Amino acid sequence: MLAASTLAGSPVPWLVLTLAAYAAATLLYRRSGSHPLLIPVLTGVAMVVTVLLATGTSYETYRAGTQLLTLCIGPATVALAVPLFAQRQRIRALWRPLAVGLLAGCTAAIASALGLAWMLGASHETLLSLAPKSATMPIALPVAERLGGLPSLTAVGVALTGIAGAVLAGPLARLLGAHDPAVRGFASGVTAHAIGTARELQIHPTAGAFAALGMGLNGVATAVFTPLFVAALGWL
């Protein structure tokens, strides 16, 4: 009994569960021919959530047990500077449309989240939790916590936003005739953060580089603009 209790309080089971779920999800994704509905994040999350629900484990316990993986997000994000450096000349040439796209994407993401939740009668705490949903997790969680939101709800919003963006990016790009990988990549990075960036890196190096740029810039923009939108909502 003591051994079981000690194991339950250890991060090892949650690290093993997460890595095993991702490995299984990646294998399924490859065998499906890279079907967009079977991206590893979606199926891997489903596996982990199923285990957490079956064992009655809270998100706080799981989050504490996977802190080591969370710490790896920083170095992984910094490593995205490598493909960005390769695209530095084109980024300089496109900085004006990129700035406009960033402003439009960031404001639309925050405003739509707050507006829809507000119209549906969500609580103030829920509004604060969902506002930064389009930023990458290491930025969205501190922003929501500082504003008074629920980190667990923010994490769900960020995950669902990223998964939806990664799944829908391809069909929407084809529908709109956006064939330039830089355009598609930047849009995916702004709206679907790290999950969208990971998907674009698998498709085209240029798309992956611009997705990394969009993800980083939108994270900063979200941290700046979210408090302003929340304050504006309070004036209504």
mmCIF file of C-alpha atoms in Angstrom:
data_model
loop_
_atom_site.group_PDB
_atom_site.id
_atom_site.type_symbol
_atom_site.label_atom_id
_atom_site.label_comp_id
_atom_site.label_asym_id
_atom_site.label_seq_id
_atom_site.Cartn_x
_atom_site.Cartn_y
_atom_site.Cartn_z
ATOM 1 C CA MET A 1 0.000 0.000 0.000
ATOM 2 C CA LEU A 2 2.832 2.376 0.886
ATOM 3 C CA ALA A 3 4.625 1.570 -2.360
ATOM 4 C CA ALA A 4 1.481 2.226 -4.383
ATOM 5 C CA SER A 5 0.914 5.531 -2.587
ATOM 6 C CA THR A 6 4.510 6.568 -3.178
ATOM 7 C CA LEU A 7 4.264 5.663 -6.857
ATOM 8 C CA ALA A 8 1.030 7.615 -7.237
ATOM 9 C CA GLY A 9 2.755 10.714 -5.851
ATOM 10 C CA SER A 10 5.778 10.276 -8.118
ATOM 11 C CA PRO A 11 6.141 12.024 -11.470
ATOM 12 C CA VAL A 12 7.377 8.798 -13.101
ATOM 13 C CA PRO A 13 3.937 7.299 -13.955
ATOM 14 C CA TRP A 14 2.745 10.541 -15.592
ATOM 15 C CA LEU A 15 5.956 10.986 -17.568
ATOM 16 C CA VAL A 16 5.776 7.389 -18.787
ATOM 17 C CA LEU A 17 2.071 7.754 -19.615
ATOM 18 C CA THR A 18 2.647 10.945 -21.615
ATOM 19 C CA LEU A 19 5.616 9.606 -23.574
ATOM 20 C CA ALA A 20 3.918 6.275 -24.258
ATOM 21 C CA ALA A 21 0.717 7.987 -25.412
ATOM 22 C CA TYR A 22 2.651 10.258 -27.752
ATOM 23 C CA ALA A 23 4.668 7.347 -29.173
ATOM 24 C CA ALA A 24 1.488 5.341 -29.817
ATOM 25 C CA ALA A 25 -0.253 8.374 -31.326
ATOM 26 C CA THR A 26 2.703 9.071 -33.624
ATOM 27 C CA LEU A 27 2.736 5.460 -34.811
ATOM 28 C CA LEU A 28 -1.006 5.638 -35.521
ATOM 29 C CA TYR A 29 -0.547 8.924 -37.384
ATOM 30 C CA ARG A 30 2.182 7.521 -39.634
ATOM 31 C CA ARG A 31 0.291 4.343 -40.385
ATOM 32 C CA SER A 32 -2.774 6.381 -41.341
ATOM 33 C CA GLY A 33 -0.795 8.218 -44.003
ATOM 34 C CA SER A 34 -0.612 11.424 -41.923
ATOM 35 C CA HIS A 35 -4.373 11.875 -41.732
ATOM 36 C CA PRO A 36 -5.069 15.355 -40.254
ATOM 37 C CA LEU A 37 -7.715 14.024 -37.854
ATOM 38 C CA LEU A 38 -5.152 11.679 -36.346
ATOM 39 C CA ILE A 39 -2.425 14.187 -35.496
ATOM 40 C CA PRO A 40 -0.454 12.909 -32.476
ATOM 41 C CA VAL A 41 -1.510 15.773 -30.217
ATOM 42 C CA LEU A 42 -5.200 14.979 -30.682
ATOM 43 C CA THR A 43 -5.003 11.214 -30.238
ATOM 44 C CA GLY A 44 -2.285 11.444 -27.593
ATOM 45 C CA VAL A 45 -4.344 13.894 -25.525
ATOM 46 C CA ALA A 46 -7.367 11.621 -25.853
ATOM 47 C CA MET A 47 -5.355 8.693 -24.490
ATOM 48 C CA VAL A 48 -4.013 10.667 -21.536
ATOM 49 C CA VAL A 49 -7.416 12.170 -20.681
ATOM 50 C CA THR A 50 -8.989 8.711 -20.785
ATOM 51 C CA VAL A 51 -6.473 7.441 -18.243
ATOM 52 C CA LEU A 52 -6.902 10.499 -16.005
ATOM 53 C CA LEU A 53 -10.689 10.124 -16.032
ATOM 54 C CA ALA A 54 -10.498 6.379 -15.401
ATOM 55 C CA THR A 55 -8.169 6.857 -12.423
ATOM 56 C CA GLY A 56 -9.890 9.980 -11.056
ATOM 57 C CA THR A 57 -6.660 11.968 -11.313
ATOM 58 C CA SER A 58 -6.910 15.763 -11.271
ATOM 59 C CA TYR A 59 -5.236 17.993 -13.830
ATOM 60 C CA GLU A 60 -3.175 19.602 -11.059
ATOM 61 C CA THR A 61 -1.683 16.220 -10.137
ATOM 62 C CA TYR A 62 -0.902 15.402 -13.752
ATOM 63 C CA ARG A 63 0.585 18.856 -14.366
ATOM 64 C CA ALA A 64 2.840 18.545 -11.318
ATOM 65 C CA GLY A 65 3.994 15.124 -12.499
ATOM 66 C CA THR A 66 4.956 16.367 -15.958
ATOM 67 C CA GLN A 67 6.878 19.500 -14.973
ATOM 68 C CA LEU A 68 10.026 18.017 -16.495
ATOM 69 C CA LEU A 69 8.374 17.932 -19.916
ATOM 70 C CA THR A 70 7.114 21.481 -19.407
ATOM 71 C CA LEU A 71 10.674 22.640 -18.784
ATOM 72 C CA CYS A 72 11.669 21.183 -22.156
ATOM 73 C CA ILE A 73 9.236 23.481 -23.967
ATOM 74 C CA GLY A 74 11.552 26.458 -23.529
ATOM 75 C CA PRO A 75 14.632 24.922 -25.218
ATOM 76 C CA ALA A 76 12.422 23.419 -27.937
ATOM 77 C CA THR A 77 10.929 26.829 -28.649
ATOM 78 C CA VAL A 78 14.369 28.479 -28.770
ATOM 79 C CA ALA A 79 15.505 25.792 -31.238
ATOM 80 C CA LEU A 80 12.883 27.094 -33.681
ATOM 81 C CA ALA A 81 15.268 30.019 -34.259
ATOM 82 C CA VAL A 82 17.248 27.756 -36.607
ATOM 83 C CA PRO A 83 14.607 27.594 -39.401
ATOM 84 C CA LEU A 84 13.764 31.246 -38.716
ATOM 85 C CA PHE A 85 17.379 32.270 -39.388
ATOM 86 C CA ALA A 86 17.246 30.529 -42.749
ATOM 87 C CA GLN A 87 14.237 32.687 -43.716
ATOM 88 C CA ARG A 88 15.589 35.995 -42.395
ATOM 89 C CA GLN A 89 15.763 37.703 -45.807
ATOM 90 C CA ARG A 90 12.152 36.952 -46.654
ATOM 91 C CA ILE A 91 10.984 37.939 -43.175
ATOM 92 C CA ARG A 92 12.593 41.351 -43.639
ATOM 93 C CA ALA A 93 10.848 41.751 -46.987
ATOM 94 C CA LEU A 94 7.439 40.785 -45.593
ATOM 95 C CA TRP A 95 7.518 42.557 -42.238
ATOM 96 C CA ARG A 96 4.632 44.936 -43.064
ATOM 97 C CA PRO A 97 2.040 42.307 -44.101
ATOM 98 C CA LEU A 98 3.260 40.099 -41.262
ATOM 99 C CA ALA A 99 2.644 42.916 -38.762
ATOM 100 C CA VAL A 100 -0.862 43.478 -40.120
ATOM 101 C CA GLY A 101 -1.600 39.751 -40.041
ATOM 102 C CA LEU A 102 -0.327 39.500 -36.476
ATOM 103 C CA LEU A 103 -2.483 42.389 -35.281
ATOM 104 C CA ALA A 104 -5.571 41.017 -37.034
ATOM 105 C CA GLY A 105 -5.026 37.449 -35.864
ATOM 106 C CA CYS A 106 -4.252 38.327 -32.251
ATOM 107 C CA THR A 107 -7.165 40.725 -31.810
ATOM 108 C CA ALA A 108 -9.596 38.386 -33.551
ATOM 109 C CA ALA A 109 -8.540 35.462 -31.349
ATOM 110 C CA ILE A 110 -8.947 37.366 -28.085
ATOM 111 C CA ALA A 111 -12.098 39.229 -29.094
ATOM 112 C CA SER A 112 -13.839 36.120 -30.422
ATOM 113 C CA ALA A 113 -13.048 34.110 -27.298
ATOM 114 C CA LEU A 114 -14.272 36.825 -24.947
ATOM 115 C CA GLY A 115 -17.240 37.793 -27.105
ATOM 116 C CA LEU A 116 -18.601 34.286 -27.641
ATOM 117 C CA ALA A 117 -18.098 33.264 -24.020
ATOM 118 C CA TRP A 118 -19.712 36.494 -22.806
ATOM 119 C CA MET A 119 -22.744 36.078 -25.086
ATOM 120 C CA LEU A 120 -23.177 32.490 -23.869
ATOM 121 C CA GLY A 121 -23.263 33.680 -20.268
ATOM 122 C CA ALA A 122 -19.869 32.418 -19.141
ATOM 123 C CA SER A 123 -18.612 33.459 -15.737
ATOM 124 C CA HIS A 124 -15.970 36.138 -15.329
ATOM 125 C CA GLU A 125 -13.458 33.468 -14.330
ATOM 126 C CA THR A 126 -14.175 31.511 -17.516
ATOM 127 C CA LEU A 127 -13.709 34.628 -19.644
ATOM 128 C CA LEU A 128 -10.319 35.259 -18.082
ATOM 129 C CA SER A 129 -9.337 31.632 -18.636
ATOM 130 C CA LEU A 130 -10.265 31.545 -22.333
ATOM 131 C CA ALA A 131 -8.938 34.960 -23.403
ATOM 132 C CA PRO A 132 -5.317 33.859 -24.073
ATOM 133 C CA LYS A 133 -6.265 30.513 -25.693
ATOM 134 C CA SER A 134 -4.435 31.204 -28.969
ATOM 135 C CA ALA A 135 -1.052 31.753 -27.308
ATOM 136 C CA THR A 136 1.365 28.916 -26.697
ATOM 137 C CA MET A 137 0.942 27.138 -23.344
ATOM 138 C CA PRO A 138 3.969 28.633 -21.476
ATOM 139 C CA ILE A 139 2.555 32.115 -22.176
ATOM 140 C CA ALA A 140 -1.182 31.451 -21.975
ATOM 141 C CA LEU A 141 -1.099 29.842 -18.518
ATOM 142 C CA PRO A 142 0.784 32.672 -16.718
ATOM 143 C CA VAL A 143 -1.379 35.292 -18.452
ATOM 144 C CA ALA A 144 -4.587 33.566 -17.355
ATOM 145 C CA GLU A 145 -3.285 33.032 -13.802
ATOM 146 C CA ARG A 146 -2.248 36.672 -13.467
ATOM 147 C CA LEU A 147 -5.686 37.823 -14.625
ATOM 148 C CA GLY A 148 -7.473 35.458 -12.233
ATOM 149 C CA GLY A 149 -8.416 32.632 -14.604
ATOM 150 C CA LEU A 150 -8.282 28.868 -14.103
ATOM 151 C CA PRO A 151 -5.055 27.316 -15.479
ATOM 152 C CA SER A 152 -6.752 23.955 -16.072
ATOM 153 C CA LEU A 153 -9.470 25.566 -18.213
ATOM 154 C CA THR A 154 -6.888 27.640 -20.058
ATOM 155 C CA ALA A 155 -4.897 24.485 -20.816
ATOM 156 C CA VAL A 156 -7.989 22.860 -22.317
ATOM 157 C CA GLY A 157 -8.727 25.964 -24.400
ATOM 158 C CA VAL A 158 -5.146 26.151 -25.670
ATOM 159 C CA ALA A 159 -5.094 22.457 -26.570
ATOM 160 C CA LEU A 160 -8.439 22.559 -28.395
ATOM 161 C CA THR A 161 -7.458 25.726 -30.261
ATOM 162 C CA GLY A 162 -4.171 24.216 -31.396
ATOM 163 C CA ILE A 163 -5.739 20.928 -32.460
ATOM 164 C CA ALA A 164 -8.554 22.649 -34.366
ATOM 165 C CA GLY A 165 -6.070 24.955 -36.079
ATOM 166 C CA ALA A 166 -3.773 22.115 -37.084
ATOM 167 C CA VAL A 167 -6.671 20.084 -38.502
ATOM 168 C CA LEU A 168 -8.372 22.957 -40.344
ATOM 169 C CA ALA A 169 -5.319 24.869 -41.617
ATOM 170 C CA GLY A 170 -4.911 22.779 -44.762
ATOM 171 C CA PRO A 171 -8.552 22.790 -45.918
ATOM 172 C CA LEU A 172 -8.963 26.508 -45.165
ATOM 173 C CA ALA A 173 -5.746 27.407 -46.993
ATOM 174 C CA ARG A 174 -6.917 25.497 -50.078
ATOM 175 C CA LEU A 175 -10.376 27.068 -49.847
ATOM 176 C CA LEU A 176 -8.901 30.576 -49.711
ATOM 177 C CA GLY A 177 -6.296 29.879 -52.372
ATOM 178 C CA ALA A 178 -3.392 30.530 -49.967
ATOM 179 C CA HIS A 179 -0.722 28.346 -51.540
ATOM 180 C CA ASP A 180 2.334 30.251 -50.299
ATOM 181 C CA PRO A 181 3.857 28.200 -47.441
ATOM 182 C CA ALA A 182 4.913 31.423 -45.686
ATOM 183 C CA VAL A 183 1.319 32.675 -45.577
ATOM 184 C CA ARG A 184 -0.099 29.372 -44.421
ATOM 185 C CA GLY A 185 2.668 28.873 -41.863
ATOM 186 C CA PHE A 186 2.363 32.326 -40.309
ATOM 187 C CA ALA A 187 -1.421 32.010 -40.060
ATOM 188 C CA SER A 188 -1.103 28.604 -38.393
ATOM 189 C CA GLY A 189 1.492 29.871 -35.924
ATOM 190 C CA VAL A 190 -0.619 32.868 -34.919
ATOM 191 C CA THR A 191 -3.847 30.916 -34.480
ATOM 192 C CA ALA A 192 -2.711 27.416 -33.513
ATOM 193 C CA HIS A 193 0.553 28.163 -31.633
ATOM 194 C CA ALA A 194 2.928 25.214 -30.999
ATOM 195 C CA ILE A 195 0.575 22.508 -32.259
ATOM 196 C CA GLY A 196 0.050 24.291 -35.555
ATOM 197 C CA THR A 197 3.783 24.981 -35.804
ATOM 198 C CA ALA A 198 4.636 21.322 -35.296
ATOM 199 C CA ARG A 199 2.183 20.392 -38.038
ATOM 200 C CA GLU A 200 3.619 22.965 -40.469
ATOM 201 C CA LEU A 201 7.185 21.808 -39.798
ATOM 202 C CA GLN A 202 6.136 18.376 -41.046
ATOM 203 C CA ILE A 203 4.714 19.817 -44.263
ATOM 204 C CA HIS A 204 7.245 22.415 -45.474
ATOM 205 C CA PRO A 205 10.386 24.009 -43.944
ATOM 206 C CA THR A 206 9.314 27.509 -44.972
ATOM 207 C CA ALA A 207 5.846 27.011 -43.510
ATOM 208 C CA GLY A 208 7.411 25.727 -40.293
ATOM 209 C CA ALA A 209 9.732 28.723 -40.016
ATOM 210 C CA PHE A 210 6.945 31.268 -40.502
ATOM 211 C CA ALA A 211 4.689 29.320 -38.127
ATOM 212 C CA ALA A 212 7.403 29.568 -35.465
ATOM 213 C CA LEU A 213 7.601 33.309 -36.102
ATOM 214 C CA GLY A 214 3.829 33.686 -35.834
ATOM 215 C CA MET A 215 3.685 31.634 -32.645
ATOM 216 C CA GLY A 216 6.394 33.697 -30.940
ATOM 217 C CA LEU A 217 5.041 37.093 -31.980
ATOM 218 C CA ASN A 218 1.467 36.169 -31.101
ATOM 219 C CA GLY A 219 2.568 35.001 -27.659
ATOM 220 C CA VAL A 220 4.029 38.427 -26.928
ATOM 221 C CA ALA A 221 1.056 40.227 -28.482
ATOM 222 C CA THR A 222 -1.414 38.114 -26.488
ATOM 223 C CA ALA A 223 0.380 38.909 -23.228
ATOM 224 C CA VAL A 224 0.133 42.634 -24.042
ATOM 225 C CA PHE A 225 -3.386 42.836 -25.496
ATOM 226 C CA THR A 226 -5.314 40.373 -23.318
ATOM 227 C CA PRO A 227 -5.403 42.644 -20.223
ATOM 228 C CA LEU A 228 -6.612 45.506 -22.452
ATOM 229 C CA PHE A 229 -9.471 43.429 -23.868
ATOM 230 C CA VAL A 230 -10.422 42.159 -20.413
ATOM 231 C CA ALA A 231 -10.503 45.749 -19.132
ATOM 232 C CA ALA A 232 -12.656 46.777 -22.099
ATOM 233 C CA LEU A 233 -15.062 43.927 -21.391
ATOM 234 C CA GLY A 234 -15.434 45.221 -17.849
ATOM 235 C CA TRP A 235 -16.593 48.574 -19.184
ATOM 236 C CA LEU A 236 -19.514 47.037 -21.094
#
